[in-house]
Coordinates of C-alpha atoms in Angstrom, one line a residue:
M483 CA 103.1 -11.2 219.5
T484 CA 104.0 -12.6 216.1
F485 CA 105.2 -10.2 213.4
R486 CA 103.9 -11.0 209.9
L487 CA 104.8 -9.2 206.7
P488 CA 101.9 -8.1 204.5
S489 CA 101.0 -10.8 201.9
R490 CA 101.2 -8.2 199.0
L491 CA 104.8 -7.3 200.1
V492 CA 105.8 -11.0 200.2
A493 CA 104.2 -11.6 196.8
T494 CA 105.9 -8.6 195.2
A495 CA 109.3 -9.6 196.7
V496 CA 108.9 -13.2 195.3
I497 CA 108.1 -11.9 191.8
V498 CA 111.0 -9.5 191.9
F499 CA 113.4 -12.2 193.0
A500 CA 112.1 -14.6 190.3
G501 CA 112.6 -11.8 187.7
V502 CA 116.2 -11.1 188.9
E503 CA 117.1 -14.8 188.9
G504 CA 115.7 -15.3 185.4
V505 CA 117.4 -12.2 183.9
L506 CA 120.8 -13.2 185.4
T507 CA 120.4 -16.7 184.1
A508 CA 119.5 -15.5 180.6
I509 CA 122.4 -13.1 180.6
T510 CA 124.8 -15.8 181.7
E511 CA 123.6 -18.1 179.0
E512 CA 123.8 -15.3 176.5
S513 CA 120.3 -16.3 175.2
P514 CA 118.0 -13.5 173.9
G515 CA 115.3 -16.1 173.3
G516 CA 115.7 -17.3 176.9
M517 CA 115.0 -13.7 178.1
I518 CA 111.6 -13.9 176.4
M519 CA 110.8 -17.2 178.1
V520 CA 111.8 -15.7 181.5
G521 CA 109.6 -12.7 180.8
F522 CA 106.6 -15.0 180.1
A523 CA 107.3 -17.0 183.3
V524 CA 107.6 -14.0 185.6
V525 CA 104.5 -12.2 184.2
A526 CA 102.5 -15.5 184.6
L527 CA 103.3 -15.4 188.3
L528 CA 101.0 -12.4 188.6
V529 CA 97.9 -14.7 188.1
R530 CA 99.2 -17.8 189.8
E531 CA 96.5 -17.6 192.5
R532 CA 93.7 -17.8 190.0
W533 CA 95.2 -20.4 187.6
P534 CA 98.0 -22.1 189.4
L535 CA 98.2 -25.2 187.2
V536 CA 98.3 -23.1 184.0
V537 CA 101.0 -20.8 185.4
F538 CA 103.1 -23.8 186.5
L539 CA 103.0 -25.2 182.9
V540 CA 103.9 -21.7 181.5
T541 CA 107.0 -21.5 183.7
L542 CA 108.4 -24.8 182.6
P543 CA 109.9 -23.6 179.3
A544 CA 111.9 -21.0 181.2
V545 CA 113.4 -23.9 183.2
L546 CA 114.4 -25.8 180.0
W547 CA 115.8 -22.7 178.4
P548 CA 117.7 -20.9 179.7
G549 CA 117.4 -22.7 183.1
A550 CA 115.5 -20.2 185.4
L551 CA 114.2 -22.2 188.3
V552 CA 112.6 -19.7 190.8
S553 CA 109.5 -19.0 188.8
A554 CA 108.7 -22.7 188.4
I555 CA 109.3 -23.3 192.1
V556 CA 107.0 -20.5 193.1
A557 CA 104.3 -21.8 190.8
L558 CA 104.7 -25.3 192.1
Y559 CA 104.3 -24.1 195.6
T560 CA 101.1 -22.3 194.6
V561 CA 99.7 -25.5 193.0
S562 CA 100.5 -27.4 196.2
A563 CA 98.9 -24.7 198.4
R564 CA 95.7 -24.7 196.3
H565 CA 95.3 -28.5 195.5
C566 CA 95.2 -31.6 197.7
D567 CA 94.8 -34.2 195.0
R568 CA 97.8 -36.5 195.2
W569 CA 97.8 -37.4 191.5
V570 CA 97.9 -33.7 190.5
L571 CA 100.8 -33.0 192.9
T572 CA 102.7 -36.1 191.9
G573 CA 102.4 -35.2 188.2
C574 CA 103.5 -31.7 188.8
G575 CA 106.4 -32.9 190.9
V576 CA 107.5 -35.3 188.2
L577 CA 107.3 -32.6 185.5
A578 CA 109.2 -30.1 187.7
S579 CA 111.9 -32.7 188.6
A580 CA 112.4 -33.7 184.9
S581 CA 112.6 -30.0 183.9
F582 CA 115.1 -29.2 186.6
V583 CA 117.4 -32.1 185.6
F584 CA 117.4 -31.3 181.9
P585 CA 120.1 -28.6 182.1
I586 CA 122.3 -31.0 184.2
A587 CA 121.8 -33.9 181.7
E588 CA 123.2 -31.7 178.9
I589 CA 126.5 -31.1 180.7
A590 CA 126.9 -34.6 182.1
P591 CA 129.5 -36.8 180.2
S592 CA 127.3 -39.9 180.4
K593 CA 123.9 -41.1 181.5
L594 CA 125.3 -42.9 184.5
D595 CA 127.7 -40.2 185.5
S596 CA 127.8 -39.5 189.2
Y597 CA 127.1 -35.8 188.6
L598 CA 123.9 -36.7 186.8
L599 CA 122.8 -39.0 189.6
L600 CA 123.5 -36.3 192.2
G601 CA 121.7 -33.8 189.9
I602 CA 118.6 -36.0 189.8
L603 CA 118.6 -36.3 193.6
Y604 CA 119.0 -32.6 194.1
T605 CA 116.4 -31.6 191.5
T606 CA 113.9 -34.2 193.0
M607 CA 114.4 -32.6 196.4
T608 CA 114.0 -29.2 194.8
A609 CA 110.7 -30.2 193.3
V610 CA 109.5 -32.0 196.5
A611 CA 110.3 -29.1 198.8
P612 CA 107.8 -26.5 197.5
I613 CA 105.1 -29.3 197.4
L614 CA 105.7 -30.1 201.0
L615 CA 105.8 -26.5 202.0
G616 CA 102.5 -25.8 200.2
Q617 CA 100.8 -28.7 201.8
L618 CA 102.1 -27.6 205.2
L619 CA 100.7 -24.1 204.8
R620 CA 97.5 -25.5 203.4
S621 CA 97.1 -27.8 206.5
Q622 CA 97.8 -24.8 208.7
R623 CA 95.0 -22.8 207.1
E624 CA 92.6 -25.7 207.4
L625 CA 93.6 -26.2 211.0
A626 CA 93.0 -22.5 211.7
L627 CA 89.6 -22.8 210.2
R628 CA 88.8 -25.9 212.2
L629 CA 89.9 -24.2 215.4
E630 CA 87.7 -21.2 214.6
E631 CA 84.8 -23.5 214.0
V632 CA 85.5 -25.3 217.4
K633 CA 85.6 -21.9 219.1
Q634 CA 82.3 -20.9 217.6
V635 CA 80.7 -24.2 218.6
R636 CA 82.0 -23.8 222.2
E637 CA 80.7 -20.3 222.3
H638 CA 77.3 -21.5 221.1
E639 CA 77.3 -24.3 223.7
R640 CA 78.2 -21.7 226.4
R641 CA 75.3 -19.5 225.3
L642 CA 73.0 -22.6 225.4
D643 CA 74.2 -23.5 228.9
A644 CA 73.6 -19.9 230.1
E645 CA 70.2 -19.9 228.5
A646 CA 69.4 -23.2 230.2
V647 CA 70.5 -21.9 233.6
L648 CA 68.4 -18.8 233.0
A649 CA 65.4 -20.8 232.0
R650 CA 65.6 -22.9 235.2
E651 CA 65.8 -19.7 237.2
R652 CA 62.9 -18.2 235.4
N653 CA 60.8 -21.4 235.9
Q654 CA 61.7 -21.3 239.6
L655 CA 60.7 -17.7 239.9
A656 CA 57.4 -18.4 238.0
R657 CA 56.6 -21.2 240.5
E658 CA 57.3 -19.0 243.5
M659 CA 55.2 -16.2 242.0
H660 CA 52.3 -18.5 241.3
D661 CA 52.5 -20.4 244.6
V662 CA 53.0 -17.4 246.9
V663 CA 51.7 -14.2 245.3
S664 CA 48.7 -15.7 243.6
H665 CA 47.6 -17.5 246.8
Q666 CA 47.8 -14.3 248.8
V667 CA 46.0 -12.1 246.2
S668 CA 43.3 -14.8 245.8
L669 CA 42.6 -14.7 249.5
I670 CA 42.3 -10.9 249.3
A671 CA 39.9 -11.2 246.4
V672 CA 37.8 -13.8 248.2
Q673 CA 37.6 -11.8 251.4
A674 CA 36.8 -8.6 249.6
G675 CA 33.9 -10.4 247.8
A676 CA 32.7 -11.7 251.1
L677 CA 32.8 -8.2 252.6
M678 CA 30.8 -6.9 249.6
V679 CA 28.0 -9.4 250.4
S680 CA 28.0 -9.0 254.2
T681 CA 28.3 -5.2 254.7
T682 CA 25.5 -2.7 254.4
D683 CA 27.7 0.4 254.4
P684 CA 27.8 1.7 250.8
T685 CA 31.2 3.2 251.3
A686 CA 32.6 -0.1 252.6
K687 CA 30.9 -2.0 249.8
Q688 CA 32.4 0.2 247.2
A689 CA 35.8 -0.1 248.8
A690 CA 35.5 -3.9 248.9
G691 CA 34.5 -3.9 245.3
N692 CA 37.6 -1.9 244.3
V693 CA 39.8 -4.2 246.3
R694 CA 38.2 -7.3 244.6
Q695 CA 38.6 -5.8 241.2
L696 CA 42.2 -4.8 241.8
S697 CA 42.9 -8.3 243.0
V698 CA 41.3 -9.9 240.0
N699 CA 43.4 -7.6 237.7
T700 CA 46.5 -8.4 239.6
L701 CA 45.9 -12.1 239.2
D702 CA 45.3 -11.7 235.5
E703 CA 48.6 -9.8 235.1
L704 CA 50.4 -12.3 237.3
R705 CA 49.1 -15.2 235.1
H706 CA 50.5 -13.5 232.0
M707 CA 53.8 -12.8 233.7
V708 CA 54.1 -16.4 234.8
N709 CA 53.4 -17.6 231.2
L710 CA 56.0 -15.2 230.0
L711 CA 58.6 -16.4 232.4
R712 CA 57.9 -20.0 231.5
A713 CA 58.0 -19.3 227.7
S714 CA 61.2 -17.1 227.9
G715 CA 64.0 -18.0 225.5
T716 CA 61.7 -18.8 222.6
P717 CA 61.8 -16.5 219.5
A718 CA 58.0 -15.9 219.7
T719 CA 58.0 -14.7 223.3
E720 CA 56.0 -11.4 223.6
L721 CA 54.7 -9.3 226.4
T722 CA 51.1 -10.0 225.5
P723 CA 48.6 -8.7 226.2
Q724 CA 50.1 -5.4 227.1
P725 CA 48.3 -2.2 228.2
T726 CA 48.0 0.8 226.0
L727 CA 46.9 4.4 226.4
T728 CA 43.3 3.3 225.8
D729 CA 43.5 1.5 229.2
L730 CA 44.4 4.6 231.2
E731 CA 40.8 5.5 231.9
R732 CA 40.1 2.1 233.3
L733 CA 43.3 2.2 235.3
I734 CA 42.3 5.5 236.9
G735 CA 38.8 4.4 237.5
N736 CA 39.9 1.3 239.4
S737 CA 42.6 3.0 241.4
A738 CA 40.3 3.9 244.3
I739 CA 41.8 7.4 244.2
D740 CA 40.2 10.8 243.4
A741 CA 42.2 11.2 240.2
R742 CA 41.6 13.0 236.9
L743 CA 43.3 12.9 233.5
V744 CA 44.2 16.1 231.7
G745 CA 45.5 16.3 228.2
T746 CA 46.1 13.7 225.5
A747 CA 49.1 12.1 223.9
P748 CA 49.9 12.1 220.2
E749 CA 48.2 9.4 218.2
G750 CA 50.0 6.5 216.8
L751 CA 52.6 6.0 219.5
E752 CA 54.5 2.7 219.3
P753 CA 53.7 0.1 222.0
P754 CA 56.9 0.6 224.0
V755 CA 56.1 4.3 224.4
Q756 CA 52.5 3.6 225.4
R757 CA 53.6 0.9 227.9
A758 CA 56.1 3.4 229.4
I759 CA 53.3 6.0 229.9
Y760 CA 50.9 3.4 231.3
R761 CA 53.3 1.9 233.7
T762 CA 54.4 5.3 234.9
V763 CA 50.8 6.3 235.7
Q764 CA 50.2 2.9 237.3
E765 CA 53.3 3.2 239.6
A766 CA 52.4 6.7 240.5
L767 CA 48.9 5.8 241.5
T768 CA 50.2 2.8 243.5
N769 CA 52.5 5.1 245.4
V770 CA 49.7 7.5 246.1
R771 CA 47.6 4.7 247.6
K772 CA 50.6 3.5 249.7
H773 CA 52.2 6.7 250.9
A774 CA 49.4 9.4 250.6
P775 CA 46.1 8.0 251.7
G776 CA 43.2 10.2 251.0
A777 CA 45.1 12.4 248.6
S778 CA 43.8 13.3 245.1
A779 CA 45.9 13.1 242.0
T780 CA 46.2 14.8 238.6
I781 CA 47.6 13.0 235.6
E782 CA 48.6 15.5 232.9
I783 CA 49.9 14.5 229.5
S784 CA 51.3 17.2 227.3
H785 CA 53.6 17.5 224.3
D786 CA 55.4 20.1 222.2
D787 CA 57.9 20.1 219.4
T788 CA 60.7 18.7 221.6
D789 CA 59.2 16.6 224.5
L790 CA 56.3 14.4 225.5
T791 CA 55.7 14.9 229.2
V792 CA 53.6 12.9 231.6
T793 CA 53.2 14.5 235.1
I794 CA 51.4 12.9 238.0
T795 CA 50.9 15.2 241.0
N796 CA 49.2 14.3 244.2
T797 CA 48.1 16.4 247.1
R798 CA 49.1 15.9 250.8
P799 CA 47.7 12.8 252.5
T800 CA 44.5 13.3 254.6
R801 CA 44.8 10.1 256.6
D802 CA 47.5 8.3 258.5
T803 CA 50.1 6.5 256.3
L804 CA 50.2 2.8 256.6
A805 CA 53.6 1.2 257.1
L806 CA 53.9 -0.9 253.9
P807 CA 57.1 -2.5 252.6
S808 CA 58.9 -0.8 249.8
A809 CA 62.3 -1.2 248.1
Q810 CA 61.6 1.5 245.4
H811 CA 62.0 -1.1 242.7
G812 CA 59.0 0.4 240.9
L813 CA 60.8 3.8 240.5
V814 CA 64.0 2.0 239.4
G815 CA 62.0 0.1 236.7
L816 CA 60.4 3.4 235.5
Q817 CA 63.8 5.0 235.2
E818 CA 65.1 2.1 233.2
R819 CA 62.0 2.3 230.9
A820 CA 62.6 6.0 230.4
A821 CA 66.3 5.5 229.7
L822 CA 65.6 2.9 227.0
L823 CA 63.5 5.5 225.2
G824 CA 66.0 8.3 225.6
G825 CA 64.0 10.1 228.3
K826 CA 64.3 10.9 232.0
L827 CA 62.2 10.4 235.1
H828 CA 62.0 13.1 237.8
T829 CA 60.5 12.7 241.2
G830 CA 60.2 15.0 244.2
P831 CA 57.9 16.8 246.7
V832 CA 55.9 19.9 245.8
P833 CA 55.4 23.0 247.9
D834 CA 51.8 22.1 249.1
G835 CA 53.1 18.9 250.8
G836 CA 52.2 16.6 247.9
F837 CA 54.5 14.7 245.5
Q838 CA 55.2 14.8 241.8
L839 CA 56.4 12.3 239.3
R840 CA 57.3 13.5 235.8
L841 CA 58.3 11.4 232.8
R842 CA 59.8 13.3 229.9
L843 CA 60.4 11.6 226.5
P844 CA 62.1 13.4 223.6
M845 CA 59.8 13.7 220.6
T846 CA 62.7 12.5 218.4
A847 CA 62.6 9.1 220.2
V848 CA 58.8 9.1 220.1
G849 CA 58.8 10.0 216.4
T850 CA 61.4 7.4 215.6
A851 CA 59.3 4.8 217.4
H852 CA 56.3 6.0 215.5
G853 CA 58.0 6.0 212.2

């Protein structure tokens, strides 16, 4: 783990160091006017991030008189960190180098004195160093930004790959549902229709009609589910058409069960709430047909200030139960629907030998959905 000092602390330390160096230089030169130049240079460093070129030019007089270098070096570094134009950096470097060499030229015996030549070399290196450092840190920041962009692009590509895999799996599932389930349900519908025509028993004819209608409804819902699976991953994907509470009467009438609806739900419920109620009643009636043949059912919808409750209660079965496959995925799905709305699903037997399924949704969630 790399330890990094806060940028404000570093900036404050740099300004303090530049001020101390300038004051000591001015005192050594015994130049009151130089103290003013140093003050201007140090104060200008406070706005070097906003106007780096202007601040650099303001610090140059303090270099010429009384010879304070730190403020100009800091300003030159800031210019290099904010600009990448070679002409701007070259011009600033030449100005800085010329300013740095001026105090040395005053004390040199002659223009070609070795001390002057060494001074020019040292001051040039002093001017080039902050420029190189600024460019290095600028390149580091740009590299960090590029790496972040590459990371985001890779993450986006990973999501696209995952969505492509999911789309292939959904398409495969849609094909299997269409090829297997629709074929079997279609045969059921055809045979139920043939039974309606061939039988003379009114009870059998009604039962065959119910079977045929249920098969047709199942095929219709299956068709919409297959379309949904194939269209998944697009922004406009919707679960349409979806059942609402207005479809409950039709659902109960086509269930081939002696069932009655008691009570009403609040008006204006949002579609997710209506779907949860509809699917709960649908699953409960399906379980009654499978596990309690001949039983009657009561669907009761009630609400108060705290909860909206849907209770489906069936009596004990009057005929032998058929051995039908069941993995209880329907109840798991209902529990997930209830949890998404902040509610709970309760199931269990009742004292008379029947079974009860109860969906309880908080009115706060219903109200939020409604609002």
